[in-house]
mmCIF file with all atom_site columns, C-alpha atoms in Angstrom:
data_model
loop_
_atom_site.group_PDB
_atom_site.id
_atom_site.type_symbol
_atom_site.label_atom_id
_atom_site.label_alt_id
_atom_site.label_comp_id
_atom_site.label_asym_id
_atom_site.label_entity_id
_atom_site.label_seq_id
_atom_site.pdbx_PDB_ins_code
_atom_site.Cartn_x
_atom_site.Cartn_y
_atom_site.Cartn_z
_atom_site.occupancy
_atom_site.B_iso_or_equiv
_atom_site.pdbx_formal_charge
_atom_site.auth_seq_id
_atom_site.auth_comp_id
_atom_site.auth_asym_id
_atom_site.auth_atom_id
_atom_site.pdbx_PDB_model_num
ATOM 1   C CA . ASP A 1 1   ? -0.611  6.643   -16.067 1.00 68.00 ? 1   ASP A CA 1
ATOM 2   C CA . VAL A 1 2   ? -2.954  4.465   -14.139 1.00 67.00 ? 2   VAL A CA 1
ATOM 3   C CA . LYS A 1 3   ? -5.636  6.138   -12.347 1.00 88.00 ? 3   LYS A CA 1
ATOM 4   C CA . VAL A 1 4   ? -7.305  5.238   -9.158  1.00 95.00 ? 4   VAL A CA 1
ATOM 5   C CA . THR A 1 5   ? -10.218 7.544   -8.285  1.00 95.00 ? 5   THR A CA 1
ATOM 6   C CA . GLN A 1 6   ? -11.494 7.557   -4.545  1.00 95.00 ? 6   GLN A CA 1
ATOM 7   C CA . SER A 1 7   ? -14.527 9.550   -5.448  1.00 88.00 ? 7   SER A CA 1
ATOM 8   C CA . SER A 1 8   ? -14.519 11.579  -1.714  1.00 89.00 ? 8   SER A CA 1
ATOM 9   C CA . ARG A 1 9   ? -11.340 12.459  -0.083  1.00 92.00 ? 9   ARG A CA 1
ATOM 10  C CA . TYR A 1 10  ? -13.182 14.042  2.790   1.00 95.00 ? 10  TYR A CA 1
ATOM 11  C CA . LEU A 1 11  ? -16.094 12.838  4.961   1.00 95.00 ? 11  LEU A CA 1
ATOM 12  C CA . VAL A 1 12  ? -17.841 13.160  8.340   1.00 97.00 ? 12  VAL A CA 1
ATOM 13  C CA . LYS A 1 13  ? -20.365 10.712  9.097   1.00 97.00 ? 13  LYS A CA 1
ATOM 14  C CA . ARG A 1 14  ? -22.274 9.845   12.666  1.00 97.00 ? 14  ARG A CA 1
ATOM 15  C CA . THR A 1 15  ? -22.410 6.841   14.409  1.00 97.00 ? 15  THR A CA 1
ATOM 16  C CA . GLY A 1 16  ? -24.774 4.322   12.950  1.00 97.00 ? 16  GLY A CA 1
ATOM 17  C CA . GLU A 1 17  ? -24.783 5.557   9.303   1.00 97.00 ? 17  GLU A CA 1
ATOM 18  C CA . LYS A 1 18  ? -24.270 3.493   6.651   1.00 97.00 ? 18  LYS A CA 1
ATOM 19  C CA . VAL A 1 19  ? -21.358 4.738   4.781   1.00 97.00 ? 19  VAL A CA 1
ATOM 20  C CA . PHE A 1 20  ? -19.920 4.071   1.137   1.00 97.00 ? 20  PHE A CA 1
ATOM 21  C CA . LEU A 1 21  ? -16.479 4.926   -0.262  1.00 97.00 ? 21  LEU A CA 1
ATOM 22  C CA . GLU A 1 22  ? -16.477 4.411   -4.106  1.00 96.00 ? 22  GLU A CA 1
ATOM 23  C CA . CYS A 1 23  ? -13.137 3.913   -6.111  1.00 97.00 ? 23  CYS A CA 1
ATOM 24  C CA . VAL A 1 24  ? -12.563 3.555   -9.860  1.00 97.00 ? 24  VAL A CA 1
ATOM 25  C CA . GLN A 1 25  ? -9.680  2.457   -11.597 1.00 96.00 ? 25  GLN A CA 1
ATOM 26  C CA . ASP A 1 26  ? -9.065  3.218   -15.532 1.00 93.00 ? 26  ASP A CA 1
ATOM 27  C CA . MET A 1 27  ? -6.712  0.421   -16.317 1.00 89.00 ? 27  MET A CA 1
ATOM 28  C CA . ASP A 1 28  ? -8.988  -2.630  -16.673 1.00 91.00 ? 28  ASP A CA 1
ATOM 29  C CA . HIS A 1 29  ? -7.083  -4.164  -13.565 1.00 91.00 ? 29  HIS A CA 1
ATOM 30  C CA . GLU A 1 30  ? -8.331  -7.491  -12.276 1.00 90.00 ? 30  GLU A CA 1
ATOM 31  C CA . ASN A 1 31  ? -7.627  -7.520  -8.779  1.00 90.00 ? 31  ASN A CA 1
ATOM 32  C CA . MET A 1 32  ? -8.688  -4.317  -6.479  1.00 93.00 ? 32  MET A CA 1
ATOM 33  C CA . PHE A 1 33  ? -7.683  -3.767  -2.807  1.00 94.00 ? 33  PHE A CA 1
ATOM 34  C CA . TRP A 1 34  ? -9.176  -1.814  0.113   1.00 96.00 ? 34  TRP A CA 1
ATOM 35  C CA . TYR A 1 35  ? -6.781  -1.121  3.112   1.00 95.00 ? 35  TYR A CA 1
ATOM 36  C CA . ARG A 1 36  ? -7.019  0.836   6.234   1.00 96.00 ? 36  ARG A CA 1
ATOM 37  C CA . GLN A 1 37  ? -4.411  3.013   7.322   1.00 95.00 ? 37  GLN A CA 1
ATOM 38  C CA . ASP A 1 38  ? -3.784  3.966   11.114  1.00 93.00 ? 38  ASP A CA 1
ATOM 39  C CA . PRO A 1 39  ? -0.886  5.744   12.689  1.00 87.00 ? 39  PRO A CA 1
ATOM 40  C CA . GLY A 1 40  ? 1.666   3.025   14.315  1.00 84.00 ? 40  GLY A CA 1
ATOM 41  C CA . LEU A 1 41  ? -0.284  0.380   12.310  1.00 88.00 ? 41  LEU A CA 1
ATOM 42  C CA . GLY A 1 42  ? 0.673   0.951   8.890   1.00 88.00 ? 42  GLY A CA 1
ATOM 43  C CA . LEU A 1 43  ? -1.975  -0.300  6.241   1.00 92.00 ? 43  LEU A CA 1
ATOM 44  C CA . ARG A 1 44  ? -3.920  -3.333  7.384   1.00 93.00 ? 44  ARG A CA 1
ATOM 45  C CA . LEU A 1 45  ? -5.894  -5.317  4.447   1.00 92.00 ? 45  LEU A CA 1
ATOM 46  C CA . ILE A 1 46  ? -9.663  -4.907  4.904   1.00 95.00 ? 46  ILE A CA 1
ATOM 47  C CA . TYR A 1 47  ? -11.099 -6.982  1.605   1.00 95.00 ? 47  TYR A CA 1
ATOM 48  C CA . PHE A 1 48  ? -9.833  -7.645  -1.888  1.00 92.00 ? 48  PHE A CA 1
ATOM 49  C CA . SER A 1 49  ? -11.423 -8.549  -5.462  1.00 93.00 ? 49  SER A CA 1
ATOM 50  C CA . TYR A 1 50  ? -9.921  -10.681 -8.166  1.00 88.00 ? 50  TYR A CA 1
ATOM 51  C CA . ASP A 1 51  ? -12.783 -10.235 -10.471 1.00 88.00 ? 51  ASP A CA 1
ATOM 52  C CA . VAL A 1 52  ? -16.138 -9.014  -10.670 1.00 91.00 ? 52  VAL A CA 1
ATOM 53  C CA . LYS A 1 53  ? -18.452 -10.195 -8.081  1.00 89.00 ? 53  LYS A CA 1
ATOM 54  C CA . MET A 1 54  ? -15.662 -11.578 -6.120  1.00 89.00 ? 54  MET A CA 1
ATOM 55  C CA . LYS A 1 55  ? -14.311 -10.904 -2.860  1.00 92.00 ? 55  LYS A CA 1
ATOM 56  C CA . GLU A 1 56  ? -11.789 -11.967 -0.318  1.00 91.00 ? 56  GLU A CA 1
ATOM 57  C CA . LYS A 1 57  ? -11.767 -10.848 3.404   1.00 92.00 ? 57  LYS A CA 1
ATOM 58  C CA . GLY A 1 58  ? -8.389  -9.881  4.212   1.00 90.00 ? 58  GLY A CA 1
ATOM 59  C CA . ASP A 1 59  ? -6.871  -8.943  7.869   1.00 89.00 ? 59  ASP A CA 1
ATOM 60  C CA . ILE A 1 60  ? -9.550  -7.022  9.335   1.00 95.00 ? 60  ILE A CA 1
ATOM 61  C CA . PRO A 1 61  ? -13.068 -7.198  7.928   1.00 96.00 ? 61  PRO A CA 1
ATOM 62  C CA . GLU A 1 62  ? -15.319 -7.021  10.383  1.00 96.00 ? 62  GLU A CA 1
ATOM 63  C CA . GLY A 1 63  ? -17.543 -4.340  10.449  1.00 96.00 ? 63  GLY A CA 1
ATOM 64  C CA . TYR A 1 64  ? -16.904 -3.776  6.587   1.00 97.00 ? 64  TYR A CA 1
ATOM 65  C CA . SER A 1 65  ? -18.158 -5.228  3.301   1.00 97.00 ? 65  SER A CA 1
ATOM 66  C CA . VAL A 1 66  ? -17.643 -4.644  -0.410  1.00 97.00 ? 66  VAL A CA 1
ATOM 67  C CA . SER A 1 67  ? -19.408 -4.694  -3.799  1.00 96.00 ? 67  SER A CA 1
ATOM 68  C CA . ARG A 1 68  ? -17.754 -5.426  -7.159  1.00 96.00 ? 68  ARG A CA 1
ATOM 69  C CA . GLU A 1 69  ? -20.548 -5.374  -9.833  1.00 95.00 ? 69  GLU A CA 1
ATOM 70  C CA . LYS A 1 70  ? -18.453 -3.840  -12.463 1.00 95.00 ? 70  LYS A CA 1
ATOM 71  C CA . LYS A 1 71  ? -14.485 -4.114  -13.195 1.00 95.00 ? 71  LYS A CA 1
ATOM 72  C CA . GLU A 1 72  ? -13.453 -0.975  -12.954 1.00 96.00 ? 72  GLU A CA 1
ATOM 73  C CA . ARG A 1 73  ? -15.599 -0.184  -9.596  1.00 97.00 ? 73  ARG A CA 1
ATOM 74  C CA . PHE A 1 74  ? -15.085 -1.538  -6.176  1.00 97.00 ? 74  PHE A CA 1
ATOM 75  C CA . SER A 1 75  ? -16.948 -0.119  -3.479  1.00 97.00 ? 75  SER A CA 1
ATOM 76  C CA . LEU A 1 76  ? -16.199 -0.351  0.503   1.00 97.00 ? 76  LEU A CA 1
ATOM 77  C CA . ILE A 1 77  ? -19.457 -0.310  2.765   1.00 97.00 ? 77  ILE A CA 1
ATOM 78  C CA . LEU A 1 78  ? -19.516 0.365   6.575   1.00 97.00 ? 78  LEU A CA 1
ATOM 79  C CA . GLU A 1 79  ? -23.078 -0.635  7.053   1.00 94.00 ? 79  GLU A CA 1
ATOM 80  C CA . SER A 1 80  ? -23.030 1.090   10.803  1.00 97.00 ? 80  SER A CA 1
ATOM 81  C CA . ALA A 1 81  ? -20.413 3.333   11.484  1.00 97.00 ? 81  ALA A CA 1
ATOM 82  C CA . SER A 1 82  ? -18.751 3.510   14.915  1.00 97.00 ? 82  SER A CA 1
ATOM 83  C CA . THR A 1 83  ? -16.094 5.901   15.873  1.00 97.00 ? 83  THR A CA 1
ATOM 84  C CA . ASN A 1 84  ? -13.480 3.133   15.924  1.00 96.00 ? 84  ASN A CA 1
ATOM 85  C CA . GLN A 1 85  ? -13.778 3.062   12.231  1.00 98.00 ? 85  GLN A CA 1
ATOM 86  C CA . THR A 1 86  ? -12.609 6.824   12.028  1.00 97.00 ? 86  THR A CA 1
ATOM 87  C CA . SER A 1 87  ? -9.273  6.213   9.677   1.00 97.00 ? 87  SER A CA 1
ATOM 88  C CA . MET A 1 88  ? -7.631  6.882   6.538   1.00 95.00 ? 88  MET A CA 1
ATOM 89  C CA . TYR A 1 89  ? -8.883  4.551   3.337   1.00 97.00 ? 89  TYR A CA 1
ATOM 90  C CA . LEU A 1 90  ? -6.999  3.446   0.641   1.00 96.00 ? 90  LEU A CA 1
ATOM 91  C CA . CYS A 1 91  ? -8.197  2.000   -2.354  1.00 96.00 ? 91  CYS A CA 1
ATOM 92  C CA . ALA A 1 92  ? -5.747  0.433   -5.089  1.00 95.00 ? 92  ALA A CA 1
ATOM 93  C CA . SER A 1 93  ? -5.796  -1.909  -8.140  1.00 93.00 ? 93  SER A CA 1
ATOM 94  C CA . GLU A 1 94  ? -3.303  -4.173  -10.034 1.00 89.00 ? 94  GLU A CA 1
ATOM 95  C CA . ASP A 1 95  ? -3.466  -6.338  -13.262 1.00 81.00 ? 95  ASP A CA 1
ATOM 96  C CA . ARG A 1 96  ? -3.334  -10.243 -12.445 1.00 77.00 ? 96  ARG A CA 1
ATOM 97  C CA . ASN A 1 97  ? 0.601   -10.674 -12.412 1.00 76.00 ? 97  ASN A CA 1
ATOM 98  C CA . PRO A 1 98  ? 1.531   -10.880 -8.854  1.00 66.00 ? 98  PRO A CA 1
ATOM 99  C CA . GLY A 1 99  ? 5.269   -8.908  -9.593  1.00 76.00 ? 99  GLY A CA 1
ATOM 100 C CA . ASN A 1 100 ? 3.040   -5.867  -11.301 1.00 81.00 ? 100 ASN A CA 1
ATOM 101 C CA . THR A 1 101 ? 2.789   -2.595  -9.370  1.00 86.00 ? 101 THR A CA 1
ATOM 102 C CA . ILE A 1 102 ? -0.206  -2.112  -6.863  1.00 89.00 ? 102 ILE A CA 1
ATOM 103 C CA . TYR A 1 103 ? -1.218  1.362   -7.692  1.00 92.00 ? 103 TYR A CA 1
ATOM 104 C CA . PHE A 1 104 ? -3.372  3.512   -4.934  1.00 94.00 ? 104 PHE A CA 1
ATOM 105 C CA . GLY A 1 105 ? -5.554  6.128   -5.020  1.00 95.00 ? 105 GLY A CA 1
ATOM 106 C CA . GLU A 1 106 ? -5.424  9.444   -2.864  1.00 94.00 ? 106 GLU A CA 1
ATOM 107 C CA . GLY A 1 107 ? -7.320  8.256   0.379   1.00 95.00 ? 107 GLY A CA 1
ATOM 108 C CA . SER A 1 108 ? -10.703 8.662   1.480   1.00 95.00 ? 108 SER A CA 1
ATOM 109 C CA . TRP A 1 109 ? -10.426 10.405  5.401   1.00 95.00 ? 109 TRP A CA 1
ATOM 110 C CA . LEU A 1 110 ? -13.358 9.255   7.017   1.00 97.00 ? 110 LEU A CA 1
ATOM 111 C CA . THR A 1 111 ? -14.284 10.732  10.515  1.00 97.00 ? 111 THR A CA 1
ATOM 112 C CA . VAL A 1 112 ? -17.298 9.004   12.381  1.00 97.00 ? 112 VAL A CA 1
ATOM 113 C CA . VAL A 1 113 ? -18.628 11.000  15.502  1.00 97.00 ? 113 VAL A CA 1
ATOM 114 C CA . ALA B 2 1   ? 2.755   -16.043 7.764   1.00 78.00 ? 1   ALA B CA 1
ATOM 115 C CA . GLN B 2 2   ? 4.440   -13.227 5.763   1.00 86.00 ? 2   GLN B CA 1
ATOM 116 C CA . SER B 2 3   ? 5.608   -10.062 7.760   1.00 92.00 ? 3   SER B CA 1
ATOM 117 C CA . VAL B 2 4   ? 7.800   -7.041  7.032   1.00 95.00 ? 4   VAL B CA 1
ATOM 118 C CA . ALA B 2 5   ? 9.686   -4.935  10.033  1.00 96.00 ? 5   ALA B CA 1
ATOM 119 C CA . GLN B 2 6   ? 10.853  -1.369  9.833   1.00 96.00 ? 6   GLN B CA 1
ATOM 120 C CA . PRO B 2 7   ? 12.659  -0.849  12.639  1.00 96.00 ? 7   PRO B CA 1
ATOM 121 C CA . GLU B 2 8   ? 13.041  2.690   12.904  1.00 96.00 ? 8   GLU B CA 1
ATOM 122 C CA . ASP B 2 9   ? 10.042  4.691   13.257  1.00 95.00 ? 9   ASP B CA 1
ATOM 123 C CA . GLN B 2 10  ? 11.725  8.085   12.119  1.00 97.00 ? 10  GLN B CA 1
ATOM 124 C CA . VAL B 2 11  ? 14.832  8.844   10.319  1.00 98.00 ? 11  VAL B CA 1
ATOM 125 C CA . ASN B 2 12  ? 16.442  11.966  10.290  1.00 97.00 ? 12  ASN B CA 1
ATOM 126 C CA . VAL B 2 13  ? 19.454  13.074  8.058   1.00 98.00 ? 13  VAL B CA 1
ATOM 127 C CA . ALA B 2 14  ? 20.634  16.315  6.844   1.00 98.00 ? 14  ALA B CA 1
ATOM 128 C CA . GLU B 2 15  ? 20.489  17.549  2.985   1.00 98.00 ? 15  GLU B CA 1
ATOM 129 C CA . GLY B 2 16  ? 23.336  16.242  1.083   1.00 97.00 ? 16  GLY B CA 1
ATOM 130 C CA . ASN B 2 17  ? 23.973  13.573  3.274   1.00 98.00 ? 17  ASN B CA 1
ATOM 131 C CA . PRO B 2 18  ? 23.230  9.683   2.107   1.00 97.00 ? 18  PRO B CA 1
ATOM 132 C CA . LEU B 2 19  ? 20.398  8.283   3.455   1.00 97.00 ? 19  LEU B CA 1
ATOM 133 C CA . THR B 2 20  ? 19.037  4.687   4.548   1.00 97.00 ? 20  THR B CA 1
ATOM 134 C CA . VAL B 2 21  ? 15.536  3.363   5.676   1.00 98.00 ? 21  VAL B CA 1
ATOM 135 C CA . LYS B 2 22  ? 15.907  -0.397  6.591   1.00 98.00 ? 22  LYS B CA 1
ATOM 136 C CA . CYS B 2 23  ? 13.488  -3.115  5.968   1.00 98.00 ? 23  CYS B CA 1
ATOM 137 C CA . THR B 2 24  ? 13.614  -6.868  6.725   1.00 98.00 ? 24  THR B CA 1
ATOM 138 C CA . TYR B 2 25  ? 11.125  -9.383  5.866   1.00 96.00 ? 25  TYR B CA 1
ATOM 139 C CA . SER B 2 26  ? 9.923   -13.053 6.499   1.00 94.00 ? 26  SER B CA 1
ATOM 140 C CA . VAL B 2 27  ? 8.217   -14.915 3.572   1.00 89.00 ? 27  VAL B CA 1
ATOM 141 C CA . SER B 2 28  ? 7.872   -18.603 2.822   1.00 85.00 ? 28  SER B CA 1
ATOM 142 C CA . GLY B 2 29  ? 9.145   -18.508 -0.499  1.00 84.00 ? 29  GLY B CA 1
ATOM 143 C CA . ASN B 2 30  ? 10.659  -16.241 -3.131  1.00 86.00 ? 30  ASN B CA 1
ATOM 144 C CA . PRO B 2 31  ? 9.642   -12.598 -2.134  1.00 90.00 ? 31  PRO B CA 1
ATOM 145 C CA . TYR B 2 32  ? 8.751   -10.002 -4.154  1.00 92.00 ? 32  TYR B CA 1
ATOM 146 C CA . LEU B 2 33  ? 9.677   -6.472  -2.621  1.00 95.00 ? 33  LEU B CA 1
ATOM 147 C CA . PHE B 2 34  ? 8.688   -2.951  -2.968  1.00 95.00 ? 34  PHE B CA 1
ATOM 148 C CA . TRP B 2 35  ? 8.897   0.201   -1.423  1.00 97.00 ? 35  TRP B CA 1
ATOM 149 C CA . TYR B 2 36  ? 6.171   3.164   -1.359  1.00 96.00 ? 36  TYR B CA 1
ATOM 150 C CA . VAL B 2 37  ? 6.416   6.616   -0.687  1.00 97.00 ? 37  VAL B CA 1
ATOM 151 C CA . GLN B 2 38  ? 3.320   8.813   1.097   1.00 95.00 ? 38  GLN B CA 1
ATOM 152 C CA . TYR B 2 39  ? 3.423   12.463  1.174   1.00 93.00 ? 39  TYR B CA 1
ATOM 153 C CA . PRO B 2 40  ? 1.131   14.249  3.642   1.00 89.00 ? 40  PRO B CA 1
ATOM 154 C CA . ASN B 2 41  ? -2.564  13.557  3.128   1.00 83.00 ? 41  ASN B CA 1
ATOM 155 C CA . ARG B 2 42  ? -1.620  11.900  -0.344  1.00 88.00 ? 42  ARG B CA 1
ATOM 156 C CA . GLY B 2 43  ? -1.749  8.017   -1.673  1.00 90.00 ? 43  GLY B CA 1
ATOM 157 C CA . LEU B 2 44  ? 0.921   5.910   -1.714  1.00 93.00 ? 44  LEU B CA 1
ATOM 158 C CA . GLN B 2 45  ? 3.443   6.129   -4.598  1.00 93.00 ? 45  GLN B CA 1
ATOM 159 C CA . PHE B 2 46  ? 5.561   3.409   -6.015  1.00 93.00 ? 46  PHE B CA 1
ATOM 160 C CA . LEU B 2 47  ? 9.199   3.796   -5.756  1.00 96.00 ? 47  LEU B CA 1
ATOM 161 C CA . LEU B 2 48  ? 10.911  0.372   -6.795  1.00 96.00 ? 48  LEU B CA 1
ATOM 162 C CA . LYS B 2 49  ? 10.581  -2.929  -6.654  1.00 94.00 ? 49  LYS B CA 1
ATOM 163 C CA . TYR B 2 50  ? 12.705  -6.149  -6.664  1.00 95.00 ? 50  TYR B CA 1
ATOM 164 C CA . ILE B 2 51  ? 11.094  -9.481  -8.573  1.00 91.00 ? 51  ILE B CA 1
ATOM 165 C CA . THR B 2 52  ? 14.102  -11.321 -9.656  1.00 87.00 ? 52  THR B CA 1
ATOM 166 C CA . GLY B 2 53  ? 17.691  -10.687 -11.303 1.00 88.00 ? 53  GLY B CA 1
ATOM 167 C CA . ASP B 2 54  ? 19.981  -7.756  -10.155 1.00 91.00 ? 54  ASP B CA 1
ATOM 168 C CA . ASN B 2 55  ? 19.832  -7.616  -6.368  1.00 93.00 ? 55  ASN B CA 1
ATOM 169 C CA . LEU B 2 56  ? 20.407  -3.667  -6.686  1.00 96.00 ? 56  LEU B CA 1
ATOM 170 C CA . VAL B 2 57  ? 17.039  -2.332  -7.993  1.00 96.00 ? 57  VAL B CA 1
ATOM 171 C CA . LYS B 2 58  ? 16.977  1.566   -9.037  1.00 96.00 ? 58  LYS B CA 1
ATOM 172 C CA . GLY B 2 59  ? 13.989  3.445   -8.828  1.00 94.00 ? 59  GLY B CA 1
ATOM 173 C CA . SER B 2 60  ? 12.108  6.798   -9.256  1.00 90.00 ? 60  SER B CA 1
ATOM 174 C CA . TYR B 2 61  ? 13.579  10.220  -7.822  1.00 92.00 ? 61  TYR B CA 1
ATOM 175 C CA . GLY B 2 62  ? 17.251  8.694   -7.384  1.00 95.00 ? 62  GLY B CA 1
ATOM 176 C CA . PHE B 2 63  ? 16.105  6.148   -4.919  1.00 97.00 ? 63  PHE B CA 1
ATOM 177 C CA . GLU B 2 64  ? 17.484  2.320   -4.978  1.00 97.00 ? 64  GLU B CA 1
ATOM 178 C CA . ALA B 2 65  ? 17.176  -0.517  -2.791  1.00 98.00 ? 65  ALA B CA 1
ATOM 179 C CA . GLU B 2 66  ? 19.301  -3.746  -2.420  1.00 95.00 ? 66  GLU B CA 1
ATOM 180 C CA . PHE B 2 67  ? 18.030  -7.183  -1.895  1.00 96.00 ? 67  PHE B CA 1
ATOM 181 C CA . ASN B 2 68  ? 19.900  -9.061  0.586   1.00 96.00 ? 68  ASN B CA 1
ATOM 182 C CA . LYS B 2 69  ? 18.467  -12.678 0.635   1.00 94.00 ? 69  LYS B CA 1
ATOM 183 C CA . SER B 2 70  ? 20.928  -14.052 3.485   1.00 95.00 ? 70  SER B CA 1
ATOM 184 C CA . GLN B 2 71  ? 19.771  -11.233 5.680   1.00 96.00 ? 71  GLN B CA 1
ATOM 185 C CA . THR B 2 72  ? 16.397  -10.736 4.324   1.00 96.00 ? 72  THR B CA 1
ATOM 186 C CA . SER B 2 73  ? 16.633  -7.320  3.782   1.00 97.00 ? 73  SER B CA 1
ATOM 187 C CA . PHE B 2 74  ? 15.895  -4.530  1.706   1.00 98.00 ? 74  PHE B CA 1
ATOM 188 C CA . HIS B 2 75  ? 17.021  -1.358  2.652   1.00 98.00 ? 75  HIS B CA 1
ATOM 189 C CA . LEU B 2 76  ? 16.200  1.558   0.725   1.00 98.00 ? 76  LEU B CA 1
ATOM 190 C CA . LYS B 2 77  ? 19.253  4.053   -0.210  1.00 98.00 ? 77  LYS B CA 1
ATOM 191 C CA . LYS B 2 78  ? 19.645  7.376   -1.713  1.00 97.00 ? 78  LYS B CA 1
ATOM 192 C CA . PRO B 2 79  ? 23.070  8.695   -2.097  1.00 96.00 ? 79  PRO B CA 1
ATOM 193 C CA . SER B 2 80  ? 22.278  12.372  -1.451  1.00 97.00 ? 80  SER B CA 1
ATOM 194 C CA . ALA B 2 81  ? 18.971  13.478  0.609   1.00 97.00 ? 81  ALA B CA 1
ATOM 195 C CA . LEU B 2 82  ? 16.621  16.545  -0.746  1.00 97.00 ? 82  LEU B CA 1
ATOM 196 C CA . VAL B 2 83  ? 14.433  18.402  1.688   1.00 96.00 ? 83  VAL B CA 1
ATOM 197 C CA . SER B 2 84  ? 11.411  17.001  -0.862  1.00 95.00 ? 84  SER B CA 1
ATOM 198 C CA . ASP B 2 85  ? 12.446  13.615  0.147   1.00 97.00 ? 85  ASP B CA 1
ATOM 199 C CA . SER B 2 86  ? 10.597  14.148  3.560   1.00 97.00 ? 86  SER B CA 1
ATOM 200 C CA . ALA B 2 87  ? 7.708   11.764  3.889   1.00 97.00 ? 87  ALA B CA 1
ATOM 201 C CA . LEU B 2 88  ? 6.540   8.268   4.792   1.00 96.00 ? 88  LEU B CA 1
ATOM 202 C CA . TYR B 2 89  ? 7.853   5.275   3.148   1.00 97.00 ? 89  TYR B CA 1
ATOM 203 C CA . PHE B 2 90  ? 6.550   1.762   3.415   1.00 96.00 ? 90  PHE B CA 1
ATOM 204 C CA . CYS B 2 91  ? 8.308   -1.534  2.743   1.00 97.00 ? 91  CYS B CA 1
ATOM 205 C CA . ALA B 2 92  ? 6.033   -4.233  1.311   1.00 95.00 ? 92  ALA B CA 1
ATOM 206 C CA . VAL B 2 93  ? 6.552   -7.863  0.532   1.00 93.00 ? 93  VAL B CA 1
ATOM 207 C CA . ARG B 2 94  ? 4.377   -10.603 -1.552  1.00 88.00 ? 94  ARG B CA 1
ATOM 208 C CA . VAL B 2 95  ? 5.216   -14.574 -2.349  1.00 80.00 ? 95  VAL B CA 1
ATOM 209 C CA . SER B 2 96  ? 6.152   -15.226 -5.990  1.00 70.00 ? 96  SER B CA 1
ATOM 210 C CA . PRO B 2 97  ? 3.568   -17.325 -7.280  1.00 65.00 ? 97  PRO B CA 1
ATOM 211 C CA . TYR B 2 98  ? 6.451   -19.544 -8.632  1.00 61.00 ? 98  TYR B CA 1
ATOM 212 C CA . SER B 2 99  ? 7.136   -20.292 -4.619  1.00 59.00 ? 99  SER B CA 1
ATOM 213 C CA . GLY B 2 100 ? 4.086   -22.771 -4.837  1.00 56.00 ? 100 GLY B CA 1
ATOM 214 C CA . ALA B 2 101 ? 2.652   -20.738 -1.997  1.00 51.00 ? 101 ALA B CA 1
ATOM 215 C CA . GLY B 2 102 ? -0.899  -19.860 -2.499  1.00 52.00 ? 102 GLY B CA 1
ATOM 216 C CA . SER B 2 103 ? -0.820  -16.189 -1.362  1.00 58.00 ? 103 SER B CA 1
ATOM 217 C CA . TYR B 2 104 ? -0.254  -13.252 -3.202  1.00 66.00 ? 104 TYR B CA 1
ATOM 218 C CA . GLN B 2 105 ? -1.407  -10.786 -0.611  1.00 78.00 ? 105 GLN B CA 1
ATOM 219 C CA . LEU B 2 106 ? 0.874   -7.745  -0.131  1.00 85.00 ? 106 LEU B CA 1
ATOM 220 C CA . THR B 2 107 ? 1.665   -7.180  3.496   1.00 90.00 ? 107 THR B CA 1
ATOM 221 C CA . PHE B 2 108 ? 3.218   -3.706  4.473   1.00 92.00 ? 108 PHE B CA 1
ATOM 222 C CA . GLY B 2 109 ? 5.535   -2.649  7.231   1.00 94.00 ? 109 GLY B CA 1
ATOM 223 C CA . LYS B 2 110 ? 4.521   0.153   9.670   1.00 93.00 ? 110 LYS B CA 1
ATOM 224 C CA . GLY B 2 111 ? 6.209   2.657   8.051   1.00 95.00 ? 111 GLY B CA 1
ATOM 225 C CA . THR B 2 112 ? 9.601   5.143   8.481   1.00 96.00 ? 112 THR B CA 1
ATOM 226 C CA . LYS B 2 113 ? 9.163   8.760   8.601   1.00 96.00 ? 113 LYS B CA 1
ATOM 227 C CA . LEU B 2 114 ? 12.101  10.175  6.966   1.00 97.00 ? 114 LEU B CA 1
ATOM 228 C CA . SER B 2 115 ? 13.163  13.922  7.795   1.00 97.00 ? 115 SER B CA 1
ATOM 229 C CA . VAL B 2 116 ? 15.378  15.671  5.705   1.00 97.00 ? 116 VAL B CA 1
ATOM 230 C CA . ILE B 2 117 ? 16.706  18.856  7.715   1.00 96.00 ? 117 ILE B CA 1
ATOM 231 C CA . PRO B 2 118 ? 18.224  21.865  5.769   1.00 95.00 ? 118 PRO B CA 1
#
């Protein structure tokens, strides 16, 4: 089975802190994604990556950056956390065929106080 | 731009009755369509997908969905609901690369909360 692991399930951070959310997948997938989930808004794409060291902006990249130094790891970075970034963050991965399934991690609940 | 509409925020159904969760989409080109389920405080789990071929797709846990190109719909169905089916359901769409479009981005609907009443 595909496994997408988000290392932190629940985090509480202070406004202005730098926050790292880590994601690792074990299926040698080329594509990796970071989504944000908010009630009533569904899932919104923050960033995605089609290869190592490659990144593309999604629908809501402002206030976020990403890093993909190794194929299996995709990190989401909040340079200076703000309260409006309190949310559920979901990492996902898939191999390069667009008809294939995207697999999700269990999610990281971030609260910024 | 592609989009997905799930017109019902919540669907209530009695246990044992058939259930339907609605989804319509808009995309330039041939769609790839997906359904995911999310249980409380968990990630999204894949249920089923339509890529090509038979319009009726069968998936996990007894769910199925029918692709209707003329109505641009992909409704999720199950003949007999279980209390354990209570969860949040997401429909998603992306463009087939063979359509000639450039974006393979997956777009999600806002989700439908399904409550199965004992």
